[in-house]
Amino acid sequence: MGKVLMGPSTLAYPLPAWLIGAKVADKPNFMTAAWAGICNSDPPKIAISIRHQRYTNSGIKHSRVFSVNIPSAALVKETDYCGSASGKTVDKVEICKFKIFYGTLTDAPLIEQCPVNMECKVEQVIDLGSHGLVIGEILETHVSEDCLTDGKPDIEKIKPFAYIGRPVEHYRAMGESLGKAFSIGQSLRKK
Ligand SMILES: Cc1cc2nc3c(=O)[nH]c(=O)nc-3n(C[C@H](O)[C@H](O)[C@H](O)COP(=O)(O)O)c2cc1C
């Protein structure tokens, strides 16, 4: 099989497109992050890779808390905008018409229109070079009532979407289910 060498790269598919929130200069601000993921289960922790100079980062550094908001496909424009404009120069909350609410962490703004919101407390920041890996403990999770089925978060209602990075730089909706996890592979077990 032929393979073409691409050199060291950040090519990894798919990536999330989440809205990271923090209060900066006493105002809520959000930036889009794709280099992010859950990194511990007990206690639940999440890691977000944030370029040092981001305006949002200054708020996280100051308050030591942040939020993770998972947008649905209907918010793709707003998510893209929050990833290209800086809170240094524009009020993204006003432009995107985000309705803000707060849970227990008063410096971690949450977006009502996003079906899933997490309140996080910074546990450590690892300097990786261009980015700092912000590891936060998830203290609370909010899920919109209308995105639940039998009391559980329903992916068909949440409608998250993925970011496909360079070189295509596109957002893609979730595709069809391929099989039940921890189950579909069991048919390969030797009897
Ligand atoms: C799809 C997408 C993903 C992004 N992922 C990241 C990321 O993981 N880390 C990061 O530092 N910036 C990322 N960015 C860039 C920031 O969101 C962008 O620079 C934003 O304007 C920063 O806002 P702020 O200055 O208000 O904090 C991403 C942008 C887009 C569009």
Coordinates of N, CA and C and ligand atoms in Angstrom, one line a residue:
M1 N 0.8 -1.2 0.0 CA 0.0 0.0 0.0 C 0.9 1.3 0.0
G2 N 0.6 2.2 -0.9 CA 1.4 3.4 -1.0 C 0.9 4.4 0.1
K3 N 1.9 5.1 0.7 CA 1.6 6.1 1.7 C 2.4 7.4 1.3
V4 N 1.8 8.5 1.4 CA 2.5 9.8 1.1 C 2.9 10.4 2.4
L5 N 4.2 10.8 2.6 CA 4.6 11.4 3.9 C 4.2 12.9 3.9
M6 N 3.6 13.3 5.0 CA 3.1 14.7 5.1 C 3.9 15.5 6.1
G7 N 4.9 14.8 6.7 CA 5.7 15.5 7.7 C 5.0 15.7 9.0
P8 N 5.6 16.3 10.0 CA 4.9 16.5 11.3 C 3.7 17.4 11.1
S9 N 2.6 17.1 11.5 CA 1.4 17.9 11.3 C 0.4 17.8 12.4
T10 N -0.7 18.5 12.4 CA -1.7 18.5 13.4 C -3.0 17.8 12.8
L11 N -2.7 17.0 11.8 CA -3.8 16.3 11.1 C -4.5 15.3 12.0
A12 N -5.7 15.6 12.5 CA -6.4 14.6 13.3 C -7.9 14.9 13.0
Y13 N -8.6 13.9 12.7 CA -10.1 14.0 12.4 C -10.9 13.1 13.2
P14 N -12.1 13.4 13.5 CA -12.7 14.8 13.5 C -12.3 15.5 14.8
L15 N -12.5 16.8 14.8 CA -12.3 17.6 16.0 C -13.6 18.2 16.5
P16 N -13.7 18.5 17.7 CA -14.9 19.2 18.2 C -14.9 20.7 17.7
A17 N -16.0 21.4 17.9 CA -16.0 22.8 17.7 C -16.8 23.3 18.9
W18 N -16.1 23.7 20.0 CA -16.8 24.1 21.2 C -16.6 25.6 21.5
L19 N -17.4 26.1 22.2 CA -17.3 27.5 22.6 C -16.8 27.6 24.1
I20 N -15.6 28.2 24.2 CA -15.0 28.3 25.6 C -15.3 29.7 26.1
G21 N -15.9 29.7 27.3 CA -16.3 31.0 27.9 C -15.5 31.4 29.1
A22 N -15.3 32.7 29.2 CA -14.7 33.2 30.4 C -15.1 34.7 30.5
K23 N -15.0 35.2 31.7 CA -15.3 36.6 31.9 C -14.0 37.3 31.7
V24 N -14.0 38.3 30.9 CA -12.8 39.1 30.7 C -13.2 40.6 30.9
A25 N -12.4 41.3 31.8 CA -12.8 42.7 32.2 C -14.3 42.7 32.6
D26 N -14.7 41.8 33.3 CA -16.1 41.7 33.8 C -17.2 41.4 32.8
K27 N -16.8 41.1 31.6 CA -17.8 40.8 30.6 C -17.6 39.4 30.0
P28 N -18.7 38.7 29.7 CA -18.6 37.3 29.1 C -18.0 37.4 27.7
N29 N -17.1 36.5 27.5 CA -16.5 36.3 26.1 C -16.3 34.9 25.8
F30 N -16.4 34.6 24.5 CA -16.3 33.2 24.1 C -15.4 33.0 22.9
M31 N -14.6 32.0 22.9 CA -13.7 31.7 21.7 C -14.0 30.2 21.3
T32 N -13.8 29.9 20.0 CA -14.0 28.6 19.5 C -12.7 27.8 19.8
A33 N -12.9 26.5 20.2 CA -11.7 25.7 20.3 C -12.0 24.3 19.7
A34 N -11.0 23.8 19.0 CA -11.2 22.5 18.4 C -10.2 21.5 19.0
W35 N -9.1 22.1 19.5 CA -8.0 21.2 20.1 C -8.4 21.0 21.6
A36 N -9.3 20.0 21.8 CA -9.9 19.9 23.1 C -10.5 18.5 23.2
G37 N -10.6 18.0 24.4 CA -11.3 16.7 24.7 C -11.3 16.4 26.1
I38 N -12.2 15.4 26.4 CA -12.2 14.9 27.8 C -10.9 14.1 28.1
C39 N -10.4 14.3 29.3 CA -9.1 13.6 29.6 C -9.1 12.9 30.9
N40 N -10.1 12.9 31.6 CA -10.2 12.0 32.9 C -11.6 11.8 33.2
S41 N -11.9 10.6 33.8 CA -13.3 10.3 34.1 C -13.6 10.5 35.6
D42 N -12.7 10.3 36.5 CA -13.0 10.4 37.9 C -11.9 11.1 38.7
P43 N -12.0 12.4 38.9 CA -13.2 13.2 38.6 C -13.1 13.6 37.1
P44 N -14.3 14.0 36.6 CA -14.3 14.4 35.2 C -13.5 15.6 34.9
K45 N -12.6 15.5 33.9 CA -11.7 16.6 33.5 C -11.7 16.8 32.0
I46 N -11.4 18.0 31.6 CA -11.4 18.3 30.2 C -10.2 19.1 29.9
A47 N -9.6 19.0 28.7 CA -8.4 19.7 28.4 C -8.6 20.5 27.1
I48 N -8.2 21.8 27.2 CA -8.4 22.7 26.0 C -7.0 23.3 25.7
S49 N -6.6 23.2 24.5 CA -5.4 23.8 24.1 C -5.6 25.2 23.6
I50 N -5.1 26.2 24.3 CA -5.4 27.6 24.0 C -4.1 28.4 23.7
R51 N -4.1 29.0 22.6 CA -2.9 29.9 22.3 C -2.8 31.0 23.3
H52 N -1.5 31.2 23.8 CA -1.3 32.1 24.9 C -2.0 33.5 24.8
Q53 N -1.9 34.0 23.5 CA -2.4 35.4 23.4 C -3.9 35.6 23.3
R54 N -4.7 34.5 23.3 CA -6.1 34.7 23.2 C -6.7 35.5 24.3
Y55 N -7.6 36.4 23.9 CA -8.3 37.3 24.9 C -9.0 36.4 26.0
T56 N -9.6 35.4 25.6 CA -10.3 34.5 26.5 C -9.4 33.9 27.5
N57 N -8.1 33.6 27.1 CA -7.1 33.1 28.0 C -6.8 34.0 29.1
S58 N -6.8 35.3 28.8 CA -6.5 36.3 29.9 C -7.6 36.2 31.0
G59 N -8.8 36.0 30.6 CA -9.9 35.8 31.6 C -9.8 34.5 32.4
I60 N -9.4 33.5 31.7 CA -9.2 32.2 32.4 C -8.1 32.3 33.4
K61 N -7.0 32.9 33.0 CA -5.8 33.1 33.9 C -6.2 33.8 35.1
H62 N -7.1 34.8 34.9 CA -7.4 35.7 36.0 C -8.4 35.0 37.0
S63 N -9.4 34.4 36.5 CA -10.5 33.9 37.4 C -10.2 32.4 37.7
R64 N -9.4 31.7 36.9 CA -9.1 30.3 37.1 C -10.4 29.4 36.9
V65 N -11.4 29.9 36.2 CA -12.5 29.1 35.8 C -12.8 29.4 34.3
F66 N -13.6 28.5 33.7 CA -14.0 28.7 32.3 C -15.3 27.8 32.1
S67 N -15.9 28.0 30.9 CA -17.0 27.1 30.6 C -16.7 26.5 29.2
V68 N -17.4 25.3 29.0 CA -17.3 24.7 27.7 C -18.8 24.6 27.3
N69 N -19.1 25.1 26.1 CA -20.5 25.1 25.6 C -20.5 24.4 24.3
I70 N -21.3 23.4 24.2 CA -21.3 22.6 22.9 C -22.5 23.1 22.0
P71 N -22.1 23.7 20.9 CA -23.1 24.3 20.0 C -23.8 23.2 19.2
S72 N -25.1 23.4 18.8 CA -25.7 22.5 17.9 C -25.5 23.1 16.5
A73 N -25.8 22.3 15.5 CA -25.5 22.6 14.1 C -26.2 24.0 13.7
A74 N -27.3 24.4 14.4 CA -27.9 25.6 14.1 C -27.0 26.8 14.5
L75 N -26.0 26.6 15.3 CA -25.1 27.7 15.7 C -23.8 27.7 15.0
V76 N -23.7 27.1 13.8 CA -22.4 27.0 13.1 C -21.9 28.3 12.7
K77 N -22.7 29.3 12.3 CA -22.2 30.6 12.0 C -21.6 31.3 13.2
E78 N -22.4 31.3 14.3 CA -21.9 31.9 15.5 C -20.6 31.3 16.0
T79 N -20.5 30.0 15.9 CA -19.3 29.3 16.3 C -18.1 29.7 15.5
D80 N -18.3 29.8 14.2 CA -17.2 30.2 13.3 C -16.8 31.6 13.6
Y81 N -17.8 32.5 13.8 CA -17.5 33.9 14.1 C -16.7 34.0 15.4
C82 N -17.0 33.3 16.4 CA -16.3 33.3 17.7 C -14.9 32.8 17.6
G83 N -14.6 32.1 16.5 CA -13.3 31.6 16.2 C -12.5 32.5 15.3
S84 N -13.0 33.6 14.9 CA -12.3 34.5 14.0 C -12.3 35.9 14.4
A85 N -13.1 36.3 15.3 CA -13.1 37.7 15.9 C -12.7 37.6 17.3
S86 N -12.0 38.6 17.8 CA -11.5 38.6 19.2 C -12.4 39.6 20.0
G87 N -12.6 39.1 21.2 CA -13.3 39.9 22.3 C -12.5 41.2 22.6
K88 N -11.3 41.2 22.2 CA -10.5 42.5 22.4 C -11.1 43.6 21.7
T89 N -11.8 43.3 20.5 CA -12.3 44.4 19.7 C -13.8 44.4 19.5
V90 N -14.4 43.2 19.7 CA -15.9 43.2 19.5 C -16.6 42.5 20.7
D91 N -17.9 42.8 20.8 CA -18.7 42.1 21.8 C -19.4 40.9 21.1
K92 N -18.8 39.7 21.2 CA -19.3 38.6 20.5 C -20.7 38.1 21.1
V93 N -20.9 38.4 22.4 CA -22.2 38.0 23.0 C -23.3 38.8 22.3
E94 N -23.1 40.1 22.1 CA -24.1 40.9 21.5 C -24.3 40.5 20.1
I95 N -23.2 40.4 19.3 CA -23.3 40.1 17.9 C -23.9 38.8 17.6
C96 N -23.6 37.8 18.5 CA -24.2 36.4 18.3 C -25.5 36.3 18.9
K97 N -26.0 37.3 19.7 CA -27.2 37.2 20.4 C -27.3 36.1 21.4
F98 N -26.1 35.8 22.0 CA -26.1 34.7 23.0 C -26.9 35.2 24.3
K99 N -27.7 34.3 24.8 CA -28.3 34.5 26.1 C -27.4 33.9 27.1
I100 N -27.0 34.7 28.1 CA -26.0 34.2 29.1 C -26.7 33.8 30.4
F101 N -26.3 32.7 31.0 CA -26.7 32.4 32.3 C -25.5 31.9 33.1
Y102 N -25.6 31.8 34.4 CA -24.5 31.3 35.3 C -25.0 30.2 36.2
G103 N -24.1 29.3 36.4 CA -24.3 28.2 37.4 C -23.7 28.6 38.7
T104 N -22.9 27.7 39.3 CA -22.3 28.0 40.6 C -21.0 28.9 40.4
L105 N -20.4 28.8 39.3 CA -19.1 29.6 39.1 C -19.5 30.9 38.4
T106 N -19.5 32.0 39.2 CA -20.0 33.2 38.7 C -19.1 33.9 37.6
D107 N -17.9 33.3 37.4 CA -17.0 33.9 36.4 C -16.9 33.0 35.1
A108 N -17.8 32.0 35.1 CA -17.8 31.0 33.9 C -19.2 31.2 33.2
P109 N -19.3 32.1 32.2 CA -20.5 32.4 31.5 C -21.0 31.2 30.7
L110 N -22.3 30.9 30.7 CA -22.8 29.8 29.9 C -23.8 30.3 28.9
I111 N -23.8 29.6 27.7 CA -24.7 30.1 26.6 C -26.0 29.2 26.6
E112 N -27.1 29.9 26.8 CA -28.4 29.2 26.9 C -28.7 28.4 25.6
Q113 N -28.4 29.0 24.4 CA -28.7 28.4 23.1 C -27.9 27.1 22.9
C114 N -26.8 26.9 23.6 CA -26.0 25.7 23.4 C -26.6 24.6 24.3
P115 N -26.9 23.4 23.7 CA -27.6 22.4 24.4 C -26.9 21.8 25.6
V116 N -25.5 21.9 25.6 CA -24.7 21.3 26.7 C -23.7 22.4 27.1
N117 N -23.7 22.6 28.5 CA -22.8 23.5 29.0 C -22.0 22.9 30.2
M118 N -20.8 23.2 30.3 CA -20.0 22.6 31.5 C -19.3 23.8 32.2
E119 N -19.4 23.7 33.5 CA -18.7 24.7 34.4 C -17.4 24.0 34.8
C120 N -16.2 24.7 34.6 CA -14.9 24.1 34.9 C -14.0 25.0 35.7
K121 N -13.3 24.3 36.6 CA -12.3 25.0 37.4 C -10.9 24.6 36.9
V122 N -10.0 25.5 36.7 CA -8.7 25.2 36.2 C -7.9 24.4 37.2
E123 N -7.4 23.3 36.8 CA -6.6 22.5 37.7 C -5.1 22.7 37.4
Q124 N -4.7 22.7 36.2 CA -3.4 23.0 35.8 C -3.3 23.5 34.4
V125 N -2.2 24.2 34.1 CA -2.0 24.7 32.7 C -0.5 24.2 32.3
I126 N -0.5 23.5 31.3 CA 0.9 23.0 30.8 C 1.3 23.8 29.6
D127 N 2.4 24.4 29.7 CA 2.9 25.2 28.5 C 3.5 24.3 27.5
L128 N 2.9 24.3 26.3 CA 3.4 23.3 25.3 C 4.2 24.0 24.2
G129 N 4.2 25.3 24.2 CA 4.9 26.1 23.2 C 4.0 27.2 22.7
S130 N 3.4 27.0 21.5 CA 2.5 28.0 21.1 C 1.2 28.1 21.9
H131 N 0.8 27.0 22.5 CA -0.4 26.8 23.3 C -0.2 26.4 24.7
G132 N -1.1 26.7 25.5 CA -1.1 26.2 26.9 C -2.2 25.2 27.0
L133 N -2.0 24.0 27.5 CA -3.0 23.0 27.7 C -3.7 23.3 29.0
V134 N -4.9 23.8 29.0 CA -5.7 24.1 30.2 C -6.5 22.9 30.6
I135 N -6.1 22.3 31.7 CA -6.9 21.2 32.2 C -7.8 21.6 33.3
G136 N -9.1 21.4 33.1 CA -10.1 21.8 34.1 C -10.9 20.7 34.6
E137 N -11.3 20.8 35.9 CA -12.2 19.8 36.4 C -13.6 20.3 36.1
I138 N -14.4 19.4 35.6 CA -15.8 19.7 35.3 C -16.7 19.6 36.6
L139 N -17.1 20.8 37.1 CA -17.9 20.8 38.3 C -19.4 20.6 38.2
E140 N -19.9 21.0 37.0 CA -21.3 20.8 36.8 C -21.6 20.8 35.3
T141 N -22.6 20.1 34.9 CA -23.0 20.0 33.4 C -24.5 20.3 33.3
H142 N -24.8 21.2 32.4 CA -26.2 21.6 32.2 C -26.6 21.1 30.8
V143 N -27.8 20.5 30.7 CA -28.3 20.0 29.4 C -29.7 20.5 29.2
S144 N -29.9 21.1 28.0 CA -31.3 21.7 27.7 C -32.3 20.6 27.8
E145 N -33.4 20.9 28.5 CA -34.5 19.9 28.7 C -35.0 19.3 27.4
D146 N -35.1 20.1 26.4 CA -35.6 19.6 25.1 C -34.6 18.8 24.3
C147 N -33.5 18.5 24.9 CA -32.5 17.7 24.2 C -32.3 16.3 25.0
L148 N -33.3 16.1 25.9 CA -33.3 14.8 26.6 C -34.3 13.9 26.1
T149 N -34.0 12.6 26.1 CA -35.0 11.5 25.9 C -34.9 10.6 27.0
D150 N -36.0 10.3 27.7 CA -36.1 9.5 28.9 C -35.0 10.0 29.9
G151 N -34.8 11.3 30.1 CA -33.9 11.9 31.0 C -32.5 11.8 30.7
K152 N -32.2 11.3 29.5 CA -30.7 11.2 29.1 C -30.5 12.1 27.9
P153 N -29.2 12.7 27.8 CA -28.9 13.5 26.7 C -29.0 12.7 25.4
D154 N -29.7 13.3 24.4 CA -30.0 12.6 23.1 C -29.2 13.3 22.0
I155 N -28.3 12.6 21.4 CA -27.4 13.2 20.4 C -28.2 13.6 19.2
E156 N -29.3 13.0 18.9 CA -30.1 13.4 17.7 C -30.8 14.7 18.0
K157 N -31.0 15.1 19.2 CA -31.6 16.4 19.6 C -30.5 17.4 19.8
I158 N -29.4 17.0 20.4 CA -28.3 18.0 20.6 C -27.7 18.5 19.3
K159 N -27.6 17.6 18.3 CA -27.0 17.9 17.0 C -25.7 18.6 17.1
P160 N -24.7 18.0 17.7 CA -23.4 18.6 17.7 C -22.8 18.5 16.3
F161 N -21.7 19.2 16.0 CA -21.1 19.1 14.7 C -19.6 19.0 14.9
A162 N -18.9 18.6 13.9 CA -17.4 18.4 14.0 C -16.7 19.5 13.1
Y163 N -15.5 19.7 13.5 CA -14.6 20.6 12.7 C -13.6 19.7 12.0
I164 N -13.5 19.8 10.7 CA -12.4 19.1 10.0 C -11.4 20.2 9.6
G165 N -10.2 20.0 10.2 CA -9.1 21.0 10.1 C -8.5 21.1 8.7
R166 N -7.2 21.6 8.7 CA -6.5 21.8 7.5 C -6.3 20.5 6.7
P167 N -6.4 20.5 5.4 CA -6.5 21.7 4.6 C -7.9 22.0 4.2
V168 N -8.9 21.2 4.6 CA -10.3 21.5 4.1 C -11.0 22.6 4.9
E169 N -10.8 22.6 6.2 CA -11.4 23.6 7.1 C -12.9 23.8 6.8
H170 N -13.6 22.7 7.2 CA -15.0 22.7 7.1 C -15.7 22.2 8.4
Y171 N -17.0 22.5 8.5 CA -17.7 21.9 9.6 C -18.6 20.9 9.0
R172 N -18.8 19.8 9.7 CA -19.6 18.7 9.2 C -20.6 18.2 10.3
A173 N -21.8 17.9 9.9 CA -22.8 17.4 10.8 C -22.5 16.0 11.1
M174 N -23.1 15.5 12.2 CA -22.9 14.0 12.5 C -23.5 13.2 11.4
G175 N -22.9 12.1 11.1 CA -23.4 11.1 10.1 C -24.3 10.1 10.8
E176 N -24.6 9.0 10.1 CA -25.4 8.0 10.6 C -24.7 7.1 11.7
S177 N -25.4 6.4 12.5 CA -24.8 5.5 13.5 C -24.1 4.3 12.8
L178 N -22.9 4.0 13.3 CA -22.2 2.8 12.6 C -22.3 1.6 13.5
G179 N -22.8 1.7 14.7 CA -22.9 0.5 15.5 C -22.8 0.9 17.0
K180 N -23.2 0.0 17.9 CA -23.2 0.3 19.3 C -21.7 0.1 19.8
A181 N -21.2 1.1 20.6 CA -19.9 1.0 21.1 C -19.8 -0.1 22.2
F182 N -18.6 -0.7 22.3 CA -18.3 -1.9 23.2 C -19.2 -3.1 22.9
S183 N -19.8 -3.1 21.7 CA -20.7 -4.2 21.4 C -20.4 -4.7 19.9
I184 N -20.3 -3.7 19.0 CA -20.2 -4.1 17.6 C -18.9 -4.9 17.3
G185 N -17.9 -4.6 18.1 CA -16.6 -5.3 17.9 C -16.6 -6.7 18.5
Q186 N -17.5 -7.0 19.4 CA -17.5 -8.3 20.1 C -17.6 -9.5 19.2
S187 N -18.1 -9.3 18.0 CA -18.3 -10.4 17.0 C -16.9 -10.9 16.6
L188 N -15.8 -10.1 16.8 CA -14.5 -10.5 16.4 C -13.8 -11.3 17.5
R189 N -14.4 -11.4 18.7 CA -13.7 -12.1 19.8 C -13.7 -13.6 19.4
K190 N -12.6 -14.2 19.7 CA -12.4 -15.7 19.5 C -13.3 -16.4 20.4
K191 N -14.1 -17.4 19.9 CA -15.0 -18.1 20.8 C -14.2 -19.2 21.6
Ligands
LIG1 C1 -12.9 25.9 14.1 C2 -12.0 26.7 15.0 C3 -11.2 26.1 15.9 C4 -10.3 26.8 16.7 N1 -9.6 26.1 17.7 C5 -8.8 26.8 18.5 C6 -8.1 26.1 19.6 O1 -8.3 24.9 19.8 N2 -7.3 26.9 20.3 C7 -7.0 28.2 20.1 O2 -6.2 28.8 20.9 N3 -7.7 28.9 19.2 C8 -8.6 28.2 18.4 N4 -9.2 28.9 17.4 C9 -9.0 30.3 17.2 C10 -9.7 31.2 18.2 O3 -11.1 30.7 18.5 C11 -9.8 32.7 17.7 O4 -8.5 33.1 17.6 C12 -10.7 33.6 18.5 O5 -10.9 34.7 17.7 C13 -10.1 34.0 19.9 O6 -11.0 34.8 20.5 P1 -10.6 35.8 21.7 O7 -9.5 36.6 21.3 O8 -11.9 36.5 22.0 O9 -10.3 34.8 22.9 C14 -10.1 28.2 16.6 C15 -10.9 28.8 15.6 C16 -11.8 28.1 14.8 C17 -12.6 28.8 13.7

